[in-house]
Short mmCIF file of C-alpha atoms and ligand atoms in Angstrom, two decimals:
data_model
loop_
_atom_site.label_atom_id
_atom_site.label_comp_id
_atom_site.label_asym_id
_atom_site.label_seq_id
_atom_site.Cartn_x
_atom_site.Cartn_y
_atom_site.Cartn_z
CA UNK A 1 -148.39 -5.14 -145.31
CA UNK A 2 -147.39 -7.35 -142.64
CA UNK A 3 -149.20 -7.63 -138.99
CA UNK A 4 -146.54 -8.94 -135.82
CA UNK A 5 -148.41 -8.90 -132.66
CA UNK A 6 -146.49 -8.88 -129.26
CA UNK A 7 -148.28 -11.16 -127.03
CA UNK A 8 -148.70 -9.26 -123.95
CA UNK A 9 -152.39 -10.80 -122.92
CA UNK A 10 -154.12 -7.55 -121.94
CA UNK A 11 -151.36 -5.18 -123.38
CA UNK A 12 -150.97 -6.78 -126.85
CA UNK A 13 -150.23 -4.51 -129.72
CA UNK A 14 -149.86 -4.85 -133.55
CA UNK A 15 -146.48 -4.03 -135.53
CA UNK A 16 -147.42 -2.55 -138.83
CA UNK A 17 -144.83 -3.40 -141.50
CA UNK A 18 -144.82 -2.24 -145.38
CA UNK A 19 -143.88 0.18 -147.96
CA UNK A 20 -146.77 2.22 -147.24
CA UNK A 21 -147.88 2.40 -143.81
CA UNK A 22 -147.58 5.60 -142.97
CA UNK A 23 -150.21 6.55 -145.95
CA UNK A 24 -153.08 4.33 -144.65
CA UNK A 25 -154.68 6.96 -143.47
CA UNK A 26 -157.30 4.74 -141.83
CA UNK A 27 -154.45 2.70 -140.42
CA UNK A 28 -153.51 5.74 -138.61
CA UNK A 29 -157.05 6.79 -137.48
CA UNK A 30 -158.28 3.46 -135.96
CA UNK A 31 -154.94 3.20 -133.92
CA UNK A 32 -155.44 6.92 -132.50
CA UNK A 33 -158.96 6.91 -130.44
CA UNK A 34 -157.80 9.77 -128.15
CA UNK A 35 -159.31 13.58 -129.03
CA UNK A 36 -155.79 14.72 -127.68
CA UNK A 37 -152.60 13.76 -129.09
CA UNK A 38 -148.94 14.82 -129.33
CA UNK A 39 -146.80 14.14 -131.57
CA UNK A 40 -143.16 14.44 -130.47
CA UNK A 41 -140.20 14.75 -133.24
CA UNK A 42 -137.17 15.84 -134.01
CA UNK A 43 -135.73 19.01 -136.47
CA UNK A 44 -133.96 16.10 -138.84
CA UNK A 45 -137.49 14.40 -139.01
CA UNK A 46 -140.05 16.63 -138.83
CA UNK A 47 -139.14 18.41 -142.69
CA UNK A 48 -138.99 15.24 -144.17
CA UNK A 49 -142.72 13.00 -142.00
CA UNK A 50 -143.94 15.38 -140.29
CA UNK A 51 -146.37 16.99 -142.87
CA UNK A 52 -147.79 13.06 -144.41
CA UNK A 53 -148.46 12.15 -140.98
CA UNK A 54 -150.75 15.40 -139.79
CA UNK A 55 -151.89 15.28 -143.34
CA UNK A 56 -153.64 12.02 -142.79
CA UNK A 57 -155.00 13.00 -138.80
CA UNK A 58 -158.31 13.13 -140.78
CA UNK A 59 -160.02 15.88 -138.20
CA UNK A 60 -157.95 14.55 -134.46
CA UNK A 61 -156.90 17.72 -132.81
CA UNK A 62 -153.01 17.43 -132.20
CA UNK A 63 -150.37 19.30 -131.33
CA UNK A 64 -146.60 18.75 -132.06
CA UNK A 65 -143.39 18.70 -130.06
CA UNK A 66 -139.80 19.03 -132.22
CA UNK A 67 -137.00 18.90 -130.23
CA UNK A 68 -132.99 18.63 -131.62
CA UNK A 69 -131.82 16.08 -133.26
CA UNK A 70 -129.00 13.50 -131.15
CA UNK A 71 -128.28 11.25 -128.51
CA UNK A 72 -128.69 14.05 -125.60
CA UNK A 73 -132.22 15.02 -126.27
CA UNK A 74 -132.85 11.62 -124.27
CA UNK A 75 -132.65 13.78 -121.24
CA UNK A 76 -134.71 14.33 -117.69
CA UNK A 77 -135.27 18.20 -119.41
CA UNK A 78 -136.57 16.95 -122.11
CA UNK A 79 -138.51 14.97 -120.43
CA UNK A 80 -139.66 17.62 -118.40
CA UNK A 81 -140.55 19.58 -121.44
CA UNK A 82 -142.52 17.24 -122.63
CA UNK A 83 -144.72 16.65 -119.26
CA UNK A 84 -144.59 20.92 -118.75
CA UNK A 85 -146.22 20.74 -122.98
CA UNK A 86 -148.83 18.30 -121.92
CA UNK A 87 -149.75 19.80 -118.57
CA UNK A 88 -150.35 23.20 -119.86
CA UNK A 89 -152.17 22.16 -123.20
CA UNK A 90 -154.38 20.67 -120.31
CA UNK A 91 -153.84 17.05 -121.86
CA UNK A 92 -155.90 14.14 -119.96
CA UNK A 93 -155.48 10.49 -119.30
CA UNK A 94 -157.07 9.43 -122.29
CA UNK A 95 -154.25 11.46 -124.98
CA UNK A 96 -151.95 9.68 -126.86
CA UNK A 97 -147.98 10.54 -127.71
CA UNK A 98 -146.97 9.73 -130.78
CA UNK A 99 -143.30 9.31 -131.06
CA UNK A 100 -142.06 10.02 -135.00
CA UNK A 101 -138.27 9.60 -135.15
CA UNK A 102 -135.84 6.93 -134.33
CA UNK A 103 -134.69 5.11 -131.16
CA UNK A 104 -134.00 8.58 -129.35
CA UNK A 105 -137.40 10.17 -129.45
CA UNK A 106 -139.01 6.28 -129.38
CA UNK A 107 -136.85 5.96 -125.96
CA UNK A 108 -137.74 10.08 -124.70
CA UNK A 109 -141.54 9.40 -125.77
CA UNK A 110 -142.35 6.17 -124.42
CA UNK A 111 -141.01 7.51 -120.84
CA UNK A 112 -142.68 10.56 -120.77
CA UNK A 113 -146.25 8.36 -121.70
CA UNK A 114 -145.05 6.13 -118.49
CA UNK A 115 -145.11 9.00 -116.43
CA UNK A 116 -147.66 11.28 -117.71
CA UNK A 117 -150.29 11.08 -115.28
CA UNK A 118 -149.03 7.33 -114.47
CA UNK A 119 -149.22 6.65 -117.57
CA UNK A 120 -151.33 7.10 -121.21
CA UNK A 121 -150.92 5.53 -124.67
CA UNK A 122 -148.65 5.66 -127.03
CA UNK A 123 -147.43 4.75 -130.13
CA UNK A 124 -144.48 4.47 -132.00
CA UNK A 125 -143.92 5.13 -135.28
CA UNK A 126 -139.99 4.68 -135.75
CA UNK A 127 -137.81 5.98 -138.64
CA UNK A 128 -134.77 4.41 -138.40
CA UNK A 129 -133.46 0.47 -139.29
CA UNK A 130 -132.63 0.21 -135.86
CA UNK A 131 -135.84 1.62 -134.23
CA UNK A 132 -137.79 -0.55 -136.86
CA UNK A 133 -136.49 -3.74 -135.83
CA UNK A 134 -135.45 -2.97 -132.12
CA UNK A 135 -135.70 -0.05 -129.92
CA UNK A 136 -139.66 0.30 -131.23
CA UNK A 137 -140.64 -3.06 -129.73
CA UNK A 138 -140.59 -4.27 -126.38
CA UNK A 139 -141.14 -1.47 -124.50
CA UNK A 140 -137.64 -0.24 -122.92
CA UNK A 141 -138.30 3.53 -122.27
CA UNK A 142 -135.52 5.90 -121.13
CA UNK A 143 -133.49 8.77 -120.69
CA UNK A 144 -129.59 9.43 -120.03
CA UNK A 145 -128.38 10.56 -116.66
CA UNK A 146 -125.08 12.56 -117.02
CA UNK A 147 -123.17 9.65 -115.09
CA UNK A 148 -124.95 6.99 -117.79
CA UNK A 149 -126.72 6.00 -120.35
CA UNK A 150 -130.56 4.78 -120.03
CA UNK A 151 -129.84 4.59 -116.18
CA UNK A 152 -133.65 6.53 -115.85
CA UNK A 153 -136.74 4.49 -117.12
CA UNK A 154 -139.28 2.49 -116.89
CA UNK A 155 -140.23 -0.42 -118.93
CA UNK A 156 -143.63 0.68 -120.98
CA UNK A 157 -145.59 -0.75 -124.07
CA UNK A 158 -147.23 1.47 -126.86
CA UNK A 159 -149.92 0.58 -128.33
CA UNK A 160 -149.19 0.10 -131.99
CA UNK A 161 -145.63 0.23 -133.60
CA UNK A 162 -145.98 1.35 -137.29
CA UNK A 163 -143.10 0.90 -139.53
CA UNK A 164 -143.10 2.72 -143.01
CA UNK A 165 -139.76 0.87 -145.12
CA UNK A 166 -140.17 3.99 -147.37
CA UNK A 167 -138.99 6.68 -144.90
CA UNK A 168 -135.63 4.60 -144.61
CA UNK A 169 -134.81 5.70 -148.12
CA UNK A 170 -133.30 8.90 -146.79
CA UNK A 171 -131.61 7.48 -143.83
CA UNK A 172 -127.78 7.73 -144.36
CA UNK A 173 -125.90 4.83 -144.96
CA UNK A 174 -123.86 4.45 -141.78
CA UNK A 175 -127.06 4.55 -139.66
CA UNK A 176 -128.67 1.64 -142.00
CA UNK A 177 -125.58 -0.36 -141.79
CA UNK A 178 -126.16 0.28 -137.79
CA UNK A 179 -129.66 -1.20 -137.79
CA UNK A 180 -128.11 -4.15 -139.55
CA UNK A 181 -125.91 -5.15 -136.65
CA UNK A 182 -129.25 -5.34 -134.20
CA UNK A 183 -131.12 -7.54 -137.46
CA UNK A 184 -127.95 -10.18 -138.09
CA UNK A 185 -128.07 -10.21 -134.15
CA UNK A 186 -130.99 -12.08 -134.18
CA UNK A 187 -130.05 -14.12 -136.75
CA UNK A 188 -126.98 -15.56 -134.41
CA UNK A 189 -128.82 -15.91 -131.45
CA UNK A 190 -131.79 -17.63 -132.09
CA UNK A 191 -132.88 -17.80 -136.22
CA UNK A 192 -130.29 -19.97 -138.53
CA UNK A 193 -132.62 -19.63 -141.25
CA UNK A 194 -133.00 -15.79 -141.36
CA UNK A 195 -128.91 -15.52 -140.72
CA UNK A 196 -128.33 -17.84 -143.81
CA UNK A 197 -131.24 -15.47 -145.93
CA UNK A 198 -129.16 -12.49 -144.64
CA UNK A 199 -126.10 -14.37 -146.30
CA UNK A 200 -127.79 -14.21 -149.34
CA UNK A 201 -129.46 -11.09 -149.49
CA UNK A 202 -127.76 -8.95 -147.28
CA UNK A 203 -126.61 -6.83 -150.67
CA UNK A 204 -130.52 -6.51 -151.59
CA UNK A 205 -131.49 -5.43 -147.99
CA UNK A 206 -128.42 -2.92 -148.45
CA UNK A 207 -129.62 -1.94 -151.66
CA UNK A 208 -133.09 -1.06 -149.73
CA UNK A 209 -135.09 -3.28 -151.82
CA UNK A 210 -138.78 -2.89 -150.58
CA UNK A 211 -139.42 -6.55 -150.53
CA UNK A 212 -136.00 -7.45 -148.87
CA UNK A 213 -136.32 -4.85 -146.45
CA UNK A 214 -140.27 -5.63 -145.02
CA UNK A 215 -138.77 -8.65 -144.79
CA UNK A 216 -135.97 -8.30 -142.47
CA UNK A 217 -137.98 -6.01 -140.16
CA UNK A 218 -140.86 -8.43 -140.41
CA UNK A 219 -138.00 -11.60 -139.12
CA UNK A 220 -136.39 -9.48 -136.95
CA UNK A 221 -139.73 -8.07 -135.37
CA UNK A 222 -141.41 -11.69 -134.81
CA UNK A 223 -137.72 -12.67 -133.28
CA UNK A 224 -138.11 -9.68 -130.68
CA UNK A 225 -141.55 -10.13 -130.44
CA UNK A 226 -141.28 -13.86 -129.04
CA UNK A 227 -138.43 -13.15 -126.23
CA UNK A 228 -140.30 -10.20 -125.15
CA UNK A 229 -143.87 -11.68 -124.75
CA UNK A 230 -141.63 -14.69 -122.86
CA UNK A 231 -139.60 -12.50 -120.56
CA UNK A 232 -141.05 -8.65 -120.75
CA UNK A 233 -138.64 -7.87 -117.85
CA UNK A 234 -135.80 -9.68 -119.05
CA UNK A 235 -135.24 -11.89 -116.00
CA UNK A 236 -133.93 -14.15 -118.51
CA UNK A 237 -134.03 -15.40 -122.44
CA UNK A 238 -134.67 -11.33 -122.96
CA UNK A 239 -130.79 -10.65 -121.83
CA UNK A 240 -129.99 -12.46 -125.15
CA UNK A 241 -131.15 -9.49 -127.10
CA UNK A 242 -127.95 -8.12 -125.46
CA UNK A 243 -125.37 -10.09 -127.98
CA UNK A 244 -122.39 -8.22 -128.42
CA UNK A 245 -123.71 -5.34 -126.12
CA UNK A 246 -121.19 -5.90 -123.43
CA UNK A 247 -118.25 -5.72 -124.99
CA UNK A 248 -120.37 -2.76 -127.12
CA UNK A 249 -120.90 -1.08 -124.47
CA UNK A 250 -117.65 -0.75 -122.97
CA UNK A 251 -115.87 0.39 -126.59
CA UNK A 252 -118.51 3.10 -127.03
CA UNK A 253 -117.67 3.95 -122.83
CA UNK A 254 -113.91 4.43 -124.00
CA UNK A 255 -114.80 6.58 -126.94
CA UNK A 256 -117.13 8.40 -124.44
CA UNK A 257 -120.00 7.66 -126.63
CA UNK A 258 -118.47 10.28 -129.63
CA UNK A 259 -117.22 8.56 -132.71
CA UNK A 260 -119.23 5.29 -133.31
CA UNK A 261 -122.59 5.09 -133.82
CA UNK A 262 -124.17 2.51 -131.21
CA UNK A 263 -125.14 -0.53 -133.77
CA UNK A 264 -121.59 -0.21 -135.30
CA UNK A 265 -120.27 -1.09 -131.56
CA UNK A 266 -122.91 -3.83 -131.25
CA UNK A 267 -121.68 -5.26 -134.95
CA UNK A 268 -117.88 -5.26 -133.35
CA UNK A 269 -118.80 -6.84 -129.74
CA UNK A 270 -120.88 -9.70 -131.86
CA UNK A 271 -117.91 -10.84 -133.03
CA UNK A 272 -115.91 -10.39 -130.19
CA UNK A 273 -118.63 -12.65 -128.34
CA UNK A 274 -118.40 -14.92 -131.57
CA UNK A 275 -114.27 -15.17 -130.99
CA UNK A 276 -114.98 -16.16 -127.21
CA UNK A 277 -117.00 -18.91 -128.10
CA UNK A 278 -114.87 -20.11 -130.21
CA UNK A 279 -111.45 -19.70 -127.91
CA UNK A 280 -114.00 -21.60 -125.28
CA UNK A 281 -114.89 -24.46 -127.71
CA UNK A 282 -117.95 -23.66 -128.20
CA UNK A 283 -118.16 -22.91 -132.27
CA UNK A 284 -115.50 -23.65 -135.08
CA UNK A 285 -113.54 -20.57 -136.32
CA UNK A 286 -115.47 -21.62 -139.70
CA UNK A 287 -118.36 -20.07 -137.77
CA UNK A 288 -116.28 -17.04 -136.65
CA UNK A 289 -115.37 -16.25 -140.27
CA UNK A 290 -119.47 -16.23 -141.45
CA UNK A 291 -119.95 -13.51 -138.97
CA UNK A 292 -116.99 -11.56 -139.62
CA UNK A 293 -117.83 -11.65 -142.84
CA UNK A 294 -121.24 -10.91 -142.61
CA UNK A 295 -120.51 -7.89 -140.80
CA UNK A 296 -118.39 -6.44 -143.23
CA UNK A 297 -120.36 -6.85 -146.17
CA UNK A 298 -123.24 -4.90 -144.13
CA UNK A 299 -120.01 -2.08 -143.55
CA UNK A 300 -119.71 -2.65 -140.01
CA UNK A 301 -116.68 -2.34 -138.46
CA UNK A 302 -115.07 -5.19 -137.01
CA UNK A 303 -111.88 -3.67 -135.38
CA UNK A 304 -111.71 -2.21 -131.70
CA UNK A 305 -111.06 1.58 -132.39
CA UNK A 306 -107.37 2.68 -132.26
CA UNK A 307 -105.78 4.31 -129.00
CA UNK A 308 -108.39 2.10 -126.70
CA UNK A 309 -106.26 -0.30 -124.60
CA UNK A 310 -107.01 -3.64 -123.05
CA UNK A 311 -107.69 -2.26 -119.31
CA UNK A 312 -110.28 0.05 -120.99
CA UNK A 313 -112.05 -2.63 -122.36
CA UNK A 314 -111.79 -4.54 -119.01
CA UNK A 315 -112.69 -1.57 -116.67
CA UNK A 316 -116.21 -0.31 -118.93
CA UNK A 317 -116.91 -4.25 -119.09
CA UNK A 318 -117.42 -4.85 -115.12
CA UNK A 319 -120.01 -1.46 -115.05
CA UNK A 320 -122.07 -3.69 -117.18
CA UNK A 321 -126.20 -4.68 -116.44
CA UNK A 322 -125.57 -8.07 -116.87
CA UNK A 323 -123.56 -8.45 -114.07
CA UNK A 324 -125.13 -10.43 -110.55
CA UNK A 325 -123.18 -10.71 -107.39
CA UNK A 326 -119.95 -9.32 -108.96
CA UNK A 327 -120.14 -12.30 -111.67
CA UNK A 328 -120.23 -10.85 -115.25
CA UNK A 329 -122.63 -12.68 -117.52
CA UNK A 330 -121.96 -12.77 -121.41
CA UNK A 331 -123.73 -13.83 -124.15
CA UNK A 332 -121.81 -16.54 -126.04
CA UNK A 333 -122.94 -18.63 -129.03
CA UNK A 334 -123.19 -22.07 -129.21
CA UNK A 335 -124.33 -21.96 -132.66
CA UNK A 336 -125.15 -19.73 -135.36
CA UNK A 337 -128.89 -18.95 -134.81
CA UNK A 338 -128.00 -20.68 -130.61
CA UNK A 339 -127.31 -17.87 -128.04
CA UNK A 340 -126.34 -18.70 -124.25
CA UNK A 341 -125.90 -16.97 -121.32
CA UNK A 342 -123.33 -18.06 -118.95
CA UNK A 343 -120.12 -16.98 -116.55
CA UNK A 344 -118.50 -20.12 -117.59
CA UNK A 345 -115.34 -18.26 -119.07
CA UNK A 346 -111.83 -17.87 -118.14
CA UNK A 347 -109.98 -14.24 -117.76
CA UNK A 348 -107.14 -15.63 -120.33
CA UNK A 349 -109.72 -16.45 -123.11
CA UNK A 350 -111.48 -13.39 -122.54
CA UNK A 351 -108.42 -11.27 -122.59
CA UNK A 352 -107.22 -12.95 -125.55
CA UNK A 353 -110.43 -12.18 -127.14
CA UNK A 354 -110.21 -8.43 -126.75
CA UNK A 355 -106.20 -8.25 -127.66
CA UNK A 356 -107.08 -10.07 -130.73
CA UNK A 357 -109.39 -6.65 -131.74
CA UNK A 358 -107.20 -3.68 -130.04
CA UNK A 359 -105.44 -2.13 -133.25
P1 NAD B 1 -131.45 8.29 -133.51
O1 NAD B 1 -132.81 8.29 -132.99
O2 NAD B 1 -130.49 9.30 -132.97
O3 NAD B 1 -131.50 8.40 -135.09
C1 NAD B 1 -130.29 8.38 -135.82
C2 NAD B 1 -130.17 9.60 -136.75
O4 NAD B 1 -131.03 9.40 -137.87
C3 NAD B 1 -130.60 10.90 -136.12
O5 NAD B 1 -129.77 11.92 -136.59
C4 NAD B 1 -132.02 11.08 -136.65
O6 NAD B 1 -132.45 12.41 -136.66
C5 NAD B 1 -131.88 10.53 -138.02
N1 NAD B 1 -133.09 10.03 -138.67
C6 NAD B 1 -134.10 9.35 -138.10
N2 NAD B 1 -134.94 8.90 -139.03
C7 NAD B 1 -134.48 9.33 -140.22
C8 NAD B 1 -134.90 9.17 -141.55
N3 NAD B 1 -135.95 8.43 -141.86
N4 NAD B 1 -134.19 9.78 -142.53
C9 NAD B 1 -133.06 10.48 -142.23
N5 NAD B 1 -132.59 10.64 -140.99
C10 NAD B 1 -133.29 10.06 -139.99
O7 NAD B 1 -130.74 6.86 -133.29
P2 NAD B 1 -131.26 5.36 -133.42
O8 NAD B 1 -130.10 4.59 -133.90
O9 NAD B 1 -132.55 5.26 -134.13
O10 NAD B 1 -131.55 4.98 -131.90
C11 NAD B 1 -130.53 5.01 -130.93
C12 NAD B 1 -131.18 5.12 -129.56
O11 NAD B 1 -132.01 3.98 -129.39
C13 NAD B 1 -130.19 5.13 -128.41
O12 NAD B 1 -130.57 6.12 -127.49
C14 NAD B 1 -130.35 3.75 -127.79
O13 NAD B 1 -130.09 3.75 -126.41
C15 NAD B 1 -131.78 3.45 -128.08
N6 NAD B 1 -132.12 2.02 -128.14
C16 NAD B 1 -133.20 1.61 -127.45
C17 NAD B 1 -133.58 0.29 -127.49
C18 NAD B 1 -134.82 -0.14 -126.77
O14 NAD B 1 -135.09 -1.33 -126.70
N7 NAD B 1 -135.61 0.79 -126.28
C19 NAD B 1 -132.87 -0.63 -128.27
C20 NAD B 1 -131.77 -0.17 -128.99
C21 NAD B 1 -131.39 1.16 -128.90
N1 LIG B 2 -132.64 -3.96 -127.14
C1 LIG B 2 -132.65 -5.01 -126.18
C2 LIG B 2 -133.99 -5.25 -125.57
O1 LIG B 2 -134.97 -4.64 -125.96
O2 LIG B 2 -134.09 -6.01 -124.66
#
C-alpha cells in the first residue's frame, strides 16, 4: 500500500492507495473516531461496496444514505436530503460522512460535510479512475444549479481519501478510459517522466494490472497533491489542473452535458490545447502527435462531436472560470510534462484550432 499526504499544515490528510484497502479493517477504524457516521452511496454502488465496507465498521454505529445513480444527484435536494438525514438522526459535530462512490457522491458528500453544522469530517473513499486520481483530492465540493454545473460549493478537505484499485475491476470501460484523460493530464502539464511510463504502459494500466494501476493513481495523486498544498484555492499553479477543461467544457455545454462522459471531453480539449501550442510555436507537431496518440490508445476520443459548429465552441468558451476582466485564460503547453497559463493567443490560431476538430 502506498501513503500520499496532502500538505495542508493543520488539515493534512493521508491518501490510501492499494489492491486492498478497503479490507484493512483497522485502516478503516483508526480513520473513523466519530460514534456517528453516514455513509452516503449510490444504487450502482451500494450492491457491489456497500456490504465489505459496514462489514469491517468493527462495532461504529452508522447509518447509510443511497441515493440514484448520475450526474443530477449533485443537486441542492440532495443536498438537502442529506442535511434533513443528519438532522433528524440527531447527528453532532463530531460525525463523520463517508462518501462511497465516484466523483458525484465525492462532490454531493464533501458539500454537505462543509455545511453540516459549519462543517464535520469526512472522508472519501472513491470508486471510480477518475475520483481516484482527481475529484477525491483537493477538496472541490459541489452541487449543480439548473443554470450550471458546480456553480454551488465550497472548497472542503476530508480527512482521509482511501482508494481500493480492486473495486475498479467492475467499472465499465468507457468510464476507465475517462479517468485516463485526468491521469495523462498530469503527465503533460507538469511530469515528463510519468507521461513517457504512460507511453509504455498505458496497455497494462488498461488491462487493470494491479501493479500498473496503484501506480498511476499513486503519480497522479502526488502530482495533485503538490499543486493543491501550493495553491488550495487555485489563485494560481492549481488552474493548471484545468488542461483541456476549457475547450472541455464548452463541447460537453453544446451536447448539453448528454452524450460524452466528462473525462472523454477533457481527453479531446487536451489536444485541442496541445494543437494551440503548437499553431502558437510553442511545441513541435512531433509533440502533438504523442498526445494524440496517447489518447487514442487509452480510447478517448479525439474528434469534436458531429453537428457542433465553430460559434458553439466560441460562445460555451467565453462562460468559462478562467476568465478575468473579460480576458480568457488557457492552459497551453510548452512542453510535454510543462503547462502555462497565459492570454497570449490570437483569435485566428485559436479558431483554427477548433475548425481543425469540428467533423
Ligand atoms: P460518477 O460518480 O457519476 O461515476 C460514474 C459511473 O460509474 C456512475 O454510473 C457510477 O454509479 C458508476 N460507478 C462508480 N464506481 C463504480 C464501480 N467501482 N464499479 C462500477 N460502476 C461504478 O462520475 P465520475 O466520473 O466518478 O465523477 C464525475 C463527477 O466528478 C462530476 O460531477 C464532476 O464535476 C466531478 N469532478 C470533481 C472534481 C473535483 O475536483 N472535485 C474533479 C473532477 C470531476
Ligand atoms: N479537478 C481540478 C482541481 O481539482 O483543481
Amino acid at each position: 500500500m502506498k501513503i500520499i499526504e496532502v500538505d495542508l499544515g493543520d488539515r493534512k490528510y493521508p491518501i490510501y492507495i492499494g489492491e486492498s484497502v478497503l479490507s484493512d479493517k483497522k485502516l478503516l477504524n483508526k480513520n473513523i473516531t466519530s460514534s456517528q457516521v453516514l455513509i452516503i452511496t449510490n444504487e450502482n454502488v451500494a450492491p457491489l461496496y456497500l456490504k465489505h465496507i459496514e462489514k469491517n465498521l468493527d462495532n461504529i454505529k452508522h447509518d447509510v444514505l443511497i441515493l440514484p445513480d448520475g450526474e443530477s444527484t449533485k443537486s441542492l435536494e440532495n443536498l438537502n436530503l442529506i442535511i434533513t438525514c443528519l438532522i433528524e438522526k440527531k447527528y453532532n459535530r463530531t460525525c463523520t460522512l463517508i462518501a462511497l462512490g465516484g466523483g458525484v457522491i465525492g462532490d454531493l458528500t464533501g458539500f454537505a460535510a462543509a455545511c453540516y453544522q459549519r462543517g464535520v469530517k469526512f472522508i472519501q473513499i472513491p470508486t471510480t479512475l477518475l475520483a481516484q486520481v482527481d475529484s477525491s483530492v483537493g477538496g472541490k465540493t459541489a452541487v449543480n444549479h439548473p443554470l450550471g454545473k458546480n456553480m454551488i460549493g465550497a472548497f472542503y478537505q476530508p480527512c482521509a481519501v482511501l482508494s481500493d484499485t480492486n473495486v475498479l475491476s467492475t467499472l465499465p470501460e468507457r468510464e476507465f478510459s475517462a479517468g485516463l484523460a485526468e491521469v495523462i493530464k498530469y503527465g503533460l502539464i507538469r511530469d515528463r517522466k510519468f507521461y513517457e511510463w504512460l507511453e509504455k504502459n498505458i496497455e497494462l494500466v488498461m488491462s487493470r494490472d494491479s501493479r500498473a494501476l496503484t501506480y498511476t493513481i499513486e503519480r497522479s495523486c502526488t502530482n495533485k497533491a503538490e499543486v493543491v498544498a501550493e495553491d488550495e484555492k487555485e489563485s494560481g499553479i492549481r488552474a493548471t489542473l484545468n488542461l483541456g477543461h476549457t475547450f472541455g467544457h464548452s463541447i460537453e455545454t453544446a451536447l448539453s452535458y448528454k452524450g460524452w462522459l466528462h473525462g472523454e471531453a477533457v481527453g479531446c480539449g487536451m489536444l485541442m490545447a496541445a494543437d494551440l501550442s503548437m499553431r502558437l510555436d510553442l511545441i513541435d507537431q512531433g509533440r502533438v502527435d504523442r498526445v494524440k496518440a496517447l489518447l487514442e490508445r487509452a480510447k478517448l476520443p479525439i474528434k469534436i462531436p458531429r453537428g457542433i459548429i465553430l460559434k458553439d465552441i466560441l460562445e460555451n468558451m467565453k462562460v468559462d472560470k478562467k476568465s478575468r476582466n473579460g480576458i480568457l485564460y488557457l492552459i497551453l503547453l510548452n512542453d510535454i510534462g510543462k503547462a502555462t497559463i497565459t492570454a497570449d493567443y490570437t483569435q485566428r490560431a485559436l479558431t483554427e484550432t477548433i475548425n481543425h476538430f469540428l467533423e
